[in-house]
Amino acid sequence: MSGIVGYVGRKQAGPIILEGLRKLEYRGYDSAGLAVGSSRAFHVRQAAGTLRNLQAAVRLDPIQGTYGIGHTGWTSGRANLADPDRTSRATHSGIIVAVAGKPSNLAAQRAKLPNALRQSARTDSEMLALLVGSHLENGVSLEEAVRRATAGIRGSCAIAAISKQEPGKIVAARLGLAAMIGLGKNENFVTSDVPAILSRTRDMIQLEDRDIAVLTRRGVLVTDWEARPVSRPVHHVLWDPLMAEKSGYKHFMLKEIFEQPRSIRETVLGRLNEESGKVVLDELGVTPRELREISHLTVIGSGSSWHAGLIAKAMIEQLAHVHVEVEYGSEFRYSDPAIDERVLSLVISQSGETADTLASQELAHEKGSKTIAICNSVASRIAHTARGAIYTNAGPEMAAASTKSFASQLAALYLFAMHLGQVRGQLTPAGSMRCARGILGLPGLVETALELAGRCERIARQLAHAGRVLFLGRGVHYPIALEGARKLQELAHIPAIGCAAGEMRHGPTAIIDADLIVVVIATVDPAHRSSQLRYERIVAQVRELAARQARVICIANQGDRRISEYAHEVIPVPRTHELLLPVVELIPLQLLAYHVAVLRGLDIDQTLDVGRSVSSN
Ligand code: BG6
């Protein structure tokens, strides 16, 4: 995913923009560029490959100027900033445009250009610069030219533009993709992603869709798509800038795996009365009375968030006795769901920007269903569109593959299930206290599970060259089997399948042989009857898998002697309640996928993340 950064103030803009682009590296890119202006000229530097190449270009040919914009992007290494000479030749106006995300109908806009220019635009930035320039020639301001040029643009992007004719001004526009304005003292910033400017300011404005912002050193003016001045709330972002850094870890993903005790604590903090076990969700936006009137829930998500939805189903049905349907965002958005105002929809999304999930949320609203966002990004479209939200407060998740946000989603969903059970009279005070003790103890159990990192790194060597890996789980552990398989696919590019263990006999048993590695989730909560019944079946299956020469790796309870009799490797995790075990057994699966990917020399943090924020097919 590409990203943009802009600065206007008294300081040299170049170093600030480069620092911001470095914070966006995790989003993946293959080229980067920046343009810095002074009262007299623009300096443009751009380079294919990593930011180091751009920094070298700037060192080789230094730039001066107190305002400017830059971006990282996927342009197959081509120049990715509009070249002012090319655009000035084309439009005599010297405009630079930086684009984050992907406009979806730029080709159709080409027809709006004068014939002489139609073929000259090679990248999205140049196309937009030419469009803006063609309006500037009518003598309008840069912000009006941007408004007119983007009026017909569709897709999900954020842009920033500067013009030689209006030095000291940056114009930013939000066209779907998040765009943040950072407010400073005699300086202001624009970015598509908070971490890029967090070390410079914590006071930020989230532009709304189609907003246009004009930034100068003295201030920021925001107008809507009809050029009406609007006031947008200023968020004081509490994220610790260091959380947006690797802090000594080799990859963001490893850092975020180890941040999970903290992120779970942050999710629970202030939402649970430790004496009574009562849950308080201030931003839910749905009253206890409305919660008592719902007929059932729909839970919508994509990727790991959909796996969290499957676990939410077990939590809500067991703690609140309300039926739950779980839907993929990519399926629900194209369906004709039989839901109405009596159905409450939970929309799960770390980024709050995944197009399929957002489109499904809008469909739920069309059907009359209220939605609640389970989200990690306060200023995101899904959170903004929802009736209310449970923010996971996990801090910025820089790696594309979700880890701490997934664990925090499960904690948030557990709190919601407790709350729903409490307001509907299904969860007694004693039951509430039992649940409260469970979730309050969770961060400590995750810390214990993280001590398995060395064992997981050793076992990862057995998986690094596996041809195929099967992940098995039953009940609430089945979604974790899916998550483990997803992580191995996404990070290590190994063909991995997650399967409900009880389904083995209906097909997958045919692939069992000495080359197959099977990861089985064999944990159990002895106090939970169905957990015990499932566990007995799992033990029998592990015995059969081993007898058929498959290599079996089990995630099991600490001290489980039975599983050790048959499994080749056992990864022992701490015991807890059945509905909280998924958070604990998740840890070794994340570590396994991470270490296998490292052994295979793959790009951990920059997995090509095409699922979020861009419209799916
Ligand atoms: C995918 C990520 O692209 O998007 C997954 O690789 C993530 O890790 C999925 O779960 C959904 O993203 P979000 O932001 O909607 O939770």
XYZ file of C-alpha atoms and ligand atoms in Angstrom:
633
model
C 0.000 0.000 0.000
C 1.469 3.405 -0.911
C 1.601 6.318 1.501
C 2.014 10.106 1.469
C 3.668 12.663 3.777
C 3.636 16.458 3.551
C 5.115 19.315 5.650
C 4.805 23.081 5.648
C 6.456 25.284 8.288
C 9.734 26.953 9.146
C 12.014 23.894 9.150
C 13.652 22.208 6.177
C 10.929 19.954 4.740
C 13.217 17.341 3.177
C 14.398 15.551 6.334
C 10.896 15.613 7.858
C 9.339 14.077 4.751
C 12.042 11.403 4.490
C 11.574 10.552 8.178
C 7.845 10.191 7.579
C 8.322 8.021 4.488
C 10.609 5.751 6.504
C 7.749 5.180 8.974
C 5.557 4.140 6.018
C 8.020 1.527 4.713
C 6.087 -1.274 6.413
C 3.245 -0.670 3.968
C 5.345 -1.993 1.119
C 6.489 -0.059 -1.979
C 8.880 -0.266 -4.903
C 9.692 3.411 -5.411
C 9.650 6.693 -3.518
C 9.880 10.393 -4.279
C 9.657 13.823 -2.702
C 9.357 17.406 -3.862
C 10.385 20.368 -1.724
C 9.604 23.994 -2.535
C 10.991 27.352 -1.595
C 9.723 30.736 -2.737
C 11.614 30.378 -5.957
C 11.765 26.769 -7.071
C 10.828 23.104 -6.619
C 13.358 20.375 -6.019
C 12.167 16.905 -7.025
C 14.032 13.731 -6.152
C 12.761 10.240 -6.777
C 14.157 6.728 -6.978
C 13.106 3.175 -7.677
C 13.706 0.619 -4.940
C 14.039 1.351 -1.244
C 14.159 4.679 0.550
C 17.933 4.313 0.812
C 18.087 5.040 -2.918
C 16.005 8.175 -2.481
C 18.129 9.324 0.456
C 21.239 8.803 -1.706
C 19.684 10.914 -4.464
C 19.025 13.707 -1.973
C 22.565 13.488 -0.579
C 23.974 13.610 -4.082
C 21.893 16.619 -5.052
C 20.743 18.430 -1.867
C 17.380 20.171 -1.670
C 16.218 23.301 0.149
C 12.719 24.355 1.064
C 10.296 24.678 3.957
C 7.358 22.913 2.374
C 6.915 19.791 0.352
C 5.305 16.382 -0.186
C 6.505 12.867 -0.752
C 5.257 9.356 -1.195
C 6.127 5.699 -1.409
C 4.254 3.611 -3.922
C 3.973 0.668 -6.219
C 4.811 1.981 -9.670
C 6.955 -0.914 -10.847
C 9.908 1.290 -10.084
C 8.905 4.131 -12.412
C 9.046 7.753 -11.388
C 6.136 8.068 -9.031
C 5.892 11.800 -8.511
C 4.648 14.008 -11.299
C 7.732 15.551 -12.878
C 7.269 19.349 -12.724
C 9.166 19.824 -15.927
C 6.942 17.331 -17.692
C 3.806 18.737 -16.112
C 4.984 22.328 -16.501
C 5.706 21.595 -20.164
C 2.279 20.048 -20.269
C 0.428 22.555 -18.146
C 2.794 25.529 -17.644
C 1.934 25.428 -13.959
C 4.547 23.213 -12.217
C 2.341 21.055 -10.054
C 3.464 18.126 -7.966
C 0.975 15.491 -6.816
C 1.624 12.614 -4.411
C -0.904 9.781 -4.282
C -1.576 7.114 -1.652
C -3.870 4.213 -2.527
C -5.420 3.645 -5.924
C -7.814 5.805 -7.938
C -9.929 3.298 -9.874
C -11.129 5.286 -12.867
C -8.230 7.478 -13.891
C -8.265 6.048 -17.398
C -11.743 7.447 -17.909
C -10.512 10.831 -16.699
C -7.824 10.901 -19.378
C -10.492 11.901 -21.882
C -10.969 15.153 -19.963
C -7.431 16.239 -20.803
C -6.544 18.312 -23.845
C -5.503 16.028 -26.733
C -1.863 17.097 -26.507
C -1.599 15.804 -22.944
C -3.562 12.575 -23.056
C -0.635 10.275 -23.714
C 1.915 12.073 -21.578
C 0.818 10.803 -18.143
C 2.684 7.610 -17.173
C 1.675 7.305 -13.513
C -1.380 8.111 -11.357
C 0.494 11.100 -9.936
C 1.234 12.552 -13.355
C -2.319 11.969 -14.514
C -3.682 13.790 -11.478
C -1.135 16.596 -11.849
C -2.217 17.133 -15.428
C -5.887 17.118 -14.422
C -5.237 19.654 -11.669
C -3.076 21.751 -13.983
C -5.769 21.828 -16.639
C -8.076 23.478 -14.097
C -5.398 25.830 -12.772
C -5.150 27.313 -16.226
C -8.620 28.740 -15.673
C -7.140 30.925 -12.961
C -8.682 29.118 -9.983
C -6.818 28.410 -6.732
C -4.888 25.171 -6.228
C -7.543 23.899 -3.836
C -10.340 24.618 -6.301
C -8.338 22.975 -9.092
C -7.838 19.879 -6.894
C -11.548 19.835 -6.046
C -12.571 19.993 -9.684
C -9.923 17.517 -10.834
C -10.901 14.917 -8.225
C -14.679 15.361 -8.462
C -14.895 12.470 -10.921
C -12.256 10.279 -9.288
C -13.414 6.979 -7.801
C -11.494 4.344 -5.844
C -9.679 4.641 -2.554
C -6.897 7.185 -2.396
C -5.546 10.259 -0.655
C -3.611 12.959 -2.469
C -1.403 15.947 -1.669
C -0.510 18.669 -4.164
C 1.762 21.699 -4.331
C 2.140 24.299 -7.077
C 4.928 26.666 -8.042
C 2.325 29.387 -8.429
C 1.285 29.139 -4.761
C 4.447 28.590 -2.699
C 4.055 27.656 0.975
C 0.740 25.860 0.426
C -0.144 22.161 0.428
C -3.580 21.001 -0.688
C -4.712 17.575 0.515
C -7.783 15.591 -0.504
C -9.345 12.420 0.905
C -10.974 10.181 -1.692
C -11.787 7.123 0.405
C -8.398 6.271 1.885
C -7.573 7.760 5.290
C -5.925 11.204 5.196
C -4.702 12.801 8.408
C -3.747 16.458 9.003
C -1.180 16.999 11.767
C -1.351 20.311 13.620
C 1.842 21.943 14.907
C 3.093 25.342 16.076
C 3.784 27.349 12.912
C 3.913 24.081 11.016
C 1.412 21.557 9.712
C 1.549 18.055 8.272
C -0.440 15.708 6.065
C -0.165 11.932 5.831
C -2.093 8.810 4.892
C -0.931 7.022 8.061
C -0.565 8.329 11.619
C 2.874 6.837 12.457
C 4.505 8.961 9.705
C 4.072 12.199 11.675
C 3.461 10.955 15.237
C 6.937 11.989 16.385
C 6.146 15.546 15.217
C 2.606 16.052 16.542
C -0.121 14.164 18.389
C -2.929 16.557 17.388
C -4.545 15.291 14.226
C -7.623 15.853 12.098
C -9.070 12.916 10.171
C -10.407 14.263 6.885
C -13.837 12.995 5.856
C -14.428 11.563 2.412
C -14.154 14.288 -0.291
C -12.786 16.868 2.180
C -10.154 19.252 0.837
C -7.599 20.710 3.260
C -5.383 23.737 2.617
C -2.257 23.720 4.777
C 0.079 26.673 5.273
C 2.560 27.421 8.034
C -0.048 29.561 9.729
C -2.941 27.134 9.754
C -5.264 24.613 8.136
C -8.596 25.211 6.404
C -10.873 22.253 5.647
C -13.750 22.434 3.181
C -16.178 19.770 2.043
C -16.785 18.664 -1.528
C -19.023 21.682 -2.067
C -16.281 24.066 -0.926
C -18.125 24.810 2.362
C -15.748 25.368 5.294
C -16.200 22.531 7.805
C -14.876 21.925 11.275
C -13.454 18.433 11.886
C -12.656 17.200 15.408
C -9.037 17.245 16.515
C -7.921 13.840 17.888
C -5.099 13.811 20.420
C -3.395 10.559 19.410
C -2.100 8.724 22.480
C -0.071 6.134 20.603
C 3.510 5.992 21.766
C 5.686 6.954 18.749
C 8.053 4.150 19.733
C 5.212 1.680 19.146
C 5.477 2.718 15.561
C 9.150 1.749 15.635
C 10.743 -1.717 15.754
C 12.377 -0.966 19.126
C 15.220 -3.385 18.531
C 13.150 -6.228 17.121
C 14.153 -7.583 13.725
C 10.647 -7.118 12.345
C 7.512 -5.229 13.335
C 5.652 -8.520 13.389
C 7.911 -10.012 16.091
C 7.628 -6.826 18.126
C 3.845 -6.894 17.828
C 3.684 -10.575 18.824
C 5.530 -9.654 22.019
C 3.307 -6.598 22.567
C 0.242 -8.796 22.987
C 0.177 -8.876 26.814
C 0.192 -5.088 26.744
C -2.354 -4.782 23.928
C -4.769 -7.137 25.756
C -4.367 -5.099 28.931
C -5.093 -1.900 26.964
C -8.212 -3.506 25.484
C -9.607 -4.482 28.903
C -8.461 -1.388 30.815
C -11.377 0.696 32.097
C -14.012 -1.668 30.738
C -14.273 -4.211 33.576
C -15.213 -3.687 37.212
C -12.840 -6.086 38.951
C -15.012 -6.360 42.088
C -18.302 -7.177 40.372
C -17.207 -8.486 36.974
C -19.536 -5.950 35.355
C -18.513 -4.803 31.879
C -18.778 -1.126 30.906
C -18.545 -0.289 27.184
C -18.897 3.499 26.926
C -18.667 3.863 23.162
C -20.929 0.950 22.272
C -23.659 3.279 20.994
C -26.319 0.613 21.611
C -28.339 0.711 24.842
C -28.978 -2.285 27.134
C -32.644 -2.067 26.151
C -31.752 -2.284 22.462
C -29.445 -5.208 23.237
C -32.304 -7.012 24.976
C -34.502 -6.550 21.889
C -32.187 -7.969 19.227
C -33.195 -11.266 17.660
C -29.652 -12.336 16.774
C -26.301 -11.013 15.587
C -24.414 -10.985 12.318
C -20.622 -10.802 12.608
C -18.711 -9.593 9.536
C -14.960 -9.578 8.851
C -12.168 -10.470 6.438
C -9.054 -12.603 6.900
C -8.016 -12.945 10.522
C -10.909 -10.691 11.526
C -13.313 -13.292 10.134
C -11.553 -15.953 12.235
C -12.130 -13.703 15.241
C -15.789 -13.640 14.246
C -16.012 -17.430 14.438
C -14.631 -17.289 17.985
C -17.014 -14.431 18.817
C -19.872 -16.742 17.831
C -18.843 -19.273 20.485
C -18.323 -16.542 23.093
C -21.672 -14.836 22.491
C -23.711 -18.018 22.187
C -22.184 -19.494 25.347
C -22.197 -16.354 27.520
C -25.306 -14.585 26.224
C -27.280 -17.404 24.533
C -27.949 -15.298 21.429
C -27.634 -16.809 17.971
C -24.768 -15.516 15.811
C -24.193 -15.742 12.049
C -20.613 -15.151 10.857
C -20.039 -13.738 7.363
C -17.058 -13.008 5.130
C -17.094 -9.345 4.120
C -16.295 -10.357 0.540
C -19.414 -12.595 0.428
C -21.878 -10.606 2.517
C -21.464 -7.433 0.419
C -22.807 -9.217 -2.681
C -25.582 -11.103 -0.902
C -29.185 -10.261 -0.080
C -29.092 -10.980 3.644
C -32.283 -11.731 5.538
C -31.542 -9.227 8.292
C -33.477 -6.240 9.597
C -33.565 -3.723 12.462
C -33.842 -6.545 15.023
C -30.386 -7.840 14.005
C -27.238 -6.282 15.445
C -24.140 -6.467 13.225
C -20.632 -6.610 14.652
C -18.098 -5.390 12.072
C -14.572 -6.552 12.872
C -11.616 -4.798 11.273
C -8.156 -3.877 12.556
C -7.615 -1.116 10.004
C -11.225 -0.039 9.772
C -10.613 0.445 6.058
C -11.013 -3.014 4.448
C -13.222 -2.378 1.441
C -15.190 -5.652 1.562
C -15.946 -5.229 5.238
C -16.922 -1.575 4.802
C -19.227 -2.391 1.893
C -20.854 -5.118 3.998
C -21.343 -2.662 6.846
C -23.115 -0.296 4.461
C -25.337 -3.153 3.249
C -26.218 -4.024 6.852
C -27.246 -0.398 7.381
C -29.382 -0.478 4.238
C -31.181 -3.484 5.740
C -31.852 -1.535 8.941
C -29.295 -3.361 11.072
C -27.331 -1.266 13.577
C -23.582 -1.922 13.437
C -20.885 -1.883 16.105
C -17.246 -1.711 14.993
C -14.581 -3.828 16.684
C -11.706 -1.745 15.400
C -8.137 -0.674 16.126
C -8.253 2.622 14.285
C -10.286 5.391 15.893
C -10.254 7.530 12.760
C -11.339 4.966 10.205
C -14.322 4.697 7.923
C -15.728 1.542 9.529
C -15.515 3.070 13.017
C -16.950 6.341 11.735
C -19.830 4.635 9.941
C -20.828 2.425 12.879
C -23.433 3.258 15.555
C -20.702 2.665 18.122
C -17.413 0.883 18.606
C -15.236 -1.198 20.890
C -11.752 0.055 20.124
C -9.103 -2.606 20.639
C -6.506 0.049 21.670
C -3.694 -2.249 20.490
C -1.609 0.645 19.162
C -0.382 0.869 15.564
C -0.029 -2.522 13.892
C 2.736 -1.915 11.398
C 3.111 -5.463 10.062
C 0.570 -6.341 7.393
C -0.271 -9.674 9.057
C -2.447 -9.051 12.097
C -1.186 -10.416 15.427
C -1.733 -8.152 18.462
C -4.849 -6.667 16.918
C -6.278 -10.176 16.525
C -5.580 -11.025 20.180
C -7.111 -7.692 21.213
C -10.135 -8.360 18.996
C -10.725 -11.605 20.917
C -10.442 -9.776 24.242
C -12.858 -7.079 23.051
C -15.322 -9.675 21.760
C -15.142 -11.559 25.061
C -15.997 -8.342 26.921
C -18.882 -7.729 24.524
C -20.191 -11.282 25.070
C -19.998 -10.752 28.836
C -21.816 -7.435 28.508
C -24.529 -8.914 26.319
C -24.941 -11.816 28.740
C -25.178 -9.423 31.661
C -27.782 -7.082 30.127
C -29.876 -10.028 28.942
C -29.730 -11.745 32.331
C -27.885 -14.769 30.981
C -24.633 -14.227 32.872
C -25.008 -14.457 36.647
C -22.810 -12.429 39.032
C -20.853 -15.598 39.793
C -20.446 -16.268 36.079
C -19.366 -12.662 35.533
C -16.716 -12.952 38.214
C -15.423 -16.196 36.719
C -15.164 -14.565 33.282
C -13.573 -11.445 34.758
C -10.900 -13.473 36.522
C -10.240 -15.283 33.248
C -9.756 -12.230 31.079
C -7.821 -10.298 33.729
C -5.397 -13.218 33.952
C -5.011 -13.445 30.177
C -2.021 -11.075 29.707
C -0.002 -13.104 32.201
C -0.853 -16.360 30.414
C 0.179 -14.814 27.084
C 3.487 -13.770 28.671
C 4.001 -17.399 29.694
C 3.157 -18.585 26.194
C 5.688 -16.132 24.747
C 8.393 -17.981 26.692
C 7.855 -20.765 24.122
C 9.588 -18.645 21.481
C 12.787 -20.718 21.573
C 10.908 -24.011 21.228
C 8.874 -22.577 18.358
C 12.010 -21.351 16.598
C 13.460 -24.872 16.869
C 10.278 -26.557 15.610
C 10.013 -24.019 12.777
C 13.052 -25.686 11.204
C 10.927 -28.831 10.727
C 8.310 -26.772 8.869
C 10.603 -24.553 6.802
C 10.756 -26.955 3.856
C 7.404 -28.634 4.340
C 5.485 -29.256 1.150
C 2.123 -29.115 2.894
C 0.904 -28.549 6.425
C -2.511 -29.363 7.872
C -3.867 -27.479 10.903
C -6.604 -29.194 12.909
C -8.873 -27.933 15.672
C -12.349 -28.560 17.077
C -14.967 -26.187 18.430
C -13.582 -22.783 19.353
C -10.111 -24.076 18.448
C -11.040 -24.653 14.808
C -10.821 -20.903 13.935
C -7.350 -20.878 15.503
C -6.388 -23.779 13.235
C -7.576 -21.605 10.347
C -5.557 -18.652 11.681
C -2.427 -20.778 12.031
C -2.794 -21.998 8.462
C -3.472 -18.468 7.224
C -0.338 -17.133 8.896
C 1.823 -19.883 7.375
C 0.352 -19.190 3.935
C 0.572 -15.408 4.203
C 4.048 -15.184 5.735
C 5.935 -18.326 4.705
C 4.108 -19.023 1.420
C 3.668 -22.688 2.415
C 0.522 -24.560 1.252
C -1.269 -24.846 4.584
C -4.850 -25.933 5.191
C -6.934 -25.292 8.300
C -9.545 -27.979 8.861
C -12.192 -28.834 11.440
C -10.685 -31.974 12.971
C -14.024 -33.775 12.895
C -14.112 -33.339 9.125
C -10.921 -35.325 8.541
C -12.804 -38.508 7.715
C -14.807 -36.661 5.039
C -11.905 -36.123 2.658
C -8.668 -34.751 4.153
C -7.734 -38.178 5.573
C -6.732 -39.105 2.028
C -3.712 -36.808 2.142
C -2.181 -38.299 5.311
C 1.253 -39.781 4.680
C 4.831 -39.591 5.939
C 5.398 -36.266 4.125
C 2.476 -34.546 5.821
C 3.011 -32.335 8.851
C -0.094 -31.887 11.007
C -0.395 -29.175 13.650
C -3.162 -30.148 16.073
C -4.708 -27.862 18.678
C -5.253 -30.281 21.550
C -5.909 -27.990 24.487
C -8.802 -28.641 26.877
C -10.750 -26.968 29.670
C -11.651 -29.876 31.977
C -14.423 -27.757 33.550
C -16.127 -27.395 30.160
C -18.053 -30.557 29.187
C -17.963 -30.240 25.409
C -14.305 -29.242 25.582
C -13.574 -32.512 27.354
C -15.599 -34.537 24.819
C -13.813 -32.888 21.888
C -10.452 -33.439 23.548
C -11.061 -37.190 23.774
C -11.710 -37.265 20.038
C -8.598 -35.193 19.342
C -6.394 -37.598 21.338
C -7.731 -40.512 19.304
C -7.045 -38.616 16.082
C -3.488 -37.738 17.099
C -2.891 -41.426 17.817
C -4.227 -42.377 14.377
C -2.214 -39.665 12.567
C 0.998 -40.861 14.222
C 0.168 -44.461 13.357
C -0.113 -43.377 9.712
C 3.363 -41.842 9.846
C 2.277 -38.212 9.661
C 4.498 -35.863 11.663
C 2.294 -34.442 14.435
C 2.970 -31.200 16.301
C 0.486 -30.520 19.117
C -0.436 -27.362 20.981
C -1.538 -28.828 24.311
C -2.114 -27.976 27.962
C 0.971 -27.732 30.130
C 1.464 -31.135 31.814
C -0.647 -33.097 29.320
C 0.916 -36.572 29.430
C -1.574 -38.280 27.084
C -0.813 -36.181 24.034
C 2.947 -36.571 24.542
C 2.555 -40.326 24.023
C 1.688 -39.869 20.354
C 2.803 -36.428 19.157
C 6.307 -35.892 17.738
C 6.412 -32.385 19.209
C 4.304 -30.822 21.975
C 4.084 -27.084 22.591
C 2.635 -26.718 26.122
C 0.467 -23.651 26.783
C -1.020 -22.435 30.092
C -4.514 -23.553 31.074
C -7.504 -21.219 31.120
C -11.236 -21.150 30.324
C -12.306 -22.773 27.059
C -13.362 -19.452 25.468
C -10.037 -17.792 26.338
C -7.780 -20.674 25.269
C -7.763 -19.375 21.652
C -5.799 -16.300 22.740
C -3.170 -18.449 24.421
C -2.840 -21.193 21.780
C -2.573 -18.504 19.100
C 0.872 -17.411 20.335
C 2.914 -20.468 19.277
C 1.178 -20.482 15.894
C 2.178 -16.848 15.280
C 5.756 -17.609 16.375
C 5.953 -20.709 14.181
C 4.789 -18.809 11.095
C 7.168 -15.937 11.853
C 10.250 -18.136 12.278
C 9.445 -20.263 9.230
C 9.143 -17.089 7.151
C 12.491 -15.846 8.497
C 14.113 -19.209 7.673
C 12.707 -18.931 4.163
C 14.128 -15.393 3.805
C 10.774 -13.756 3.098
C 9.671 -10.154 3.584
C 7.908 -10.422 6.941
C 6.379 -6.966 7.498
C 5.676 -6.066 3.915
C 3.543 -9.044 2.918
C 1.662 -7.795 -0.068
C -1.422 -6.546 1.704
C -4.000 -6.099 -0.990
C -6.950 -6.940 1.200
C -7.250 -3.789 3.179
C -8.364 -0.434 1.864
C -8.478 -1.313 -1.785
C -11.688 -2.447 -3.366
C -11.764 -6.183 -3.890
C -12.896 -7.839 -7.113
C -5.475 -8.884 5.267
C -4.384 -9.051 6.316
O -4.984 -8.225 4.142
O -6.542 -8.104 5.793
C -4.980 -9.846 7.454
O -3.271 -9.749 5.765
C -6.206 -9.092 7.989
O -4.017 -10.028 8.488
C -7.207 -8.820 6.849
O -6.840 -9.898 8.953
C -8.384 -7.956 7.318
O -7.881 -6.673 7.692
P -8.721 -5.785 8.751
O -7.943 -4.523 8.863
O -10.094 -5.565 8.155
O -8.792 -6.560 10.026
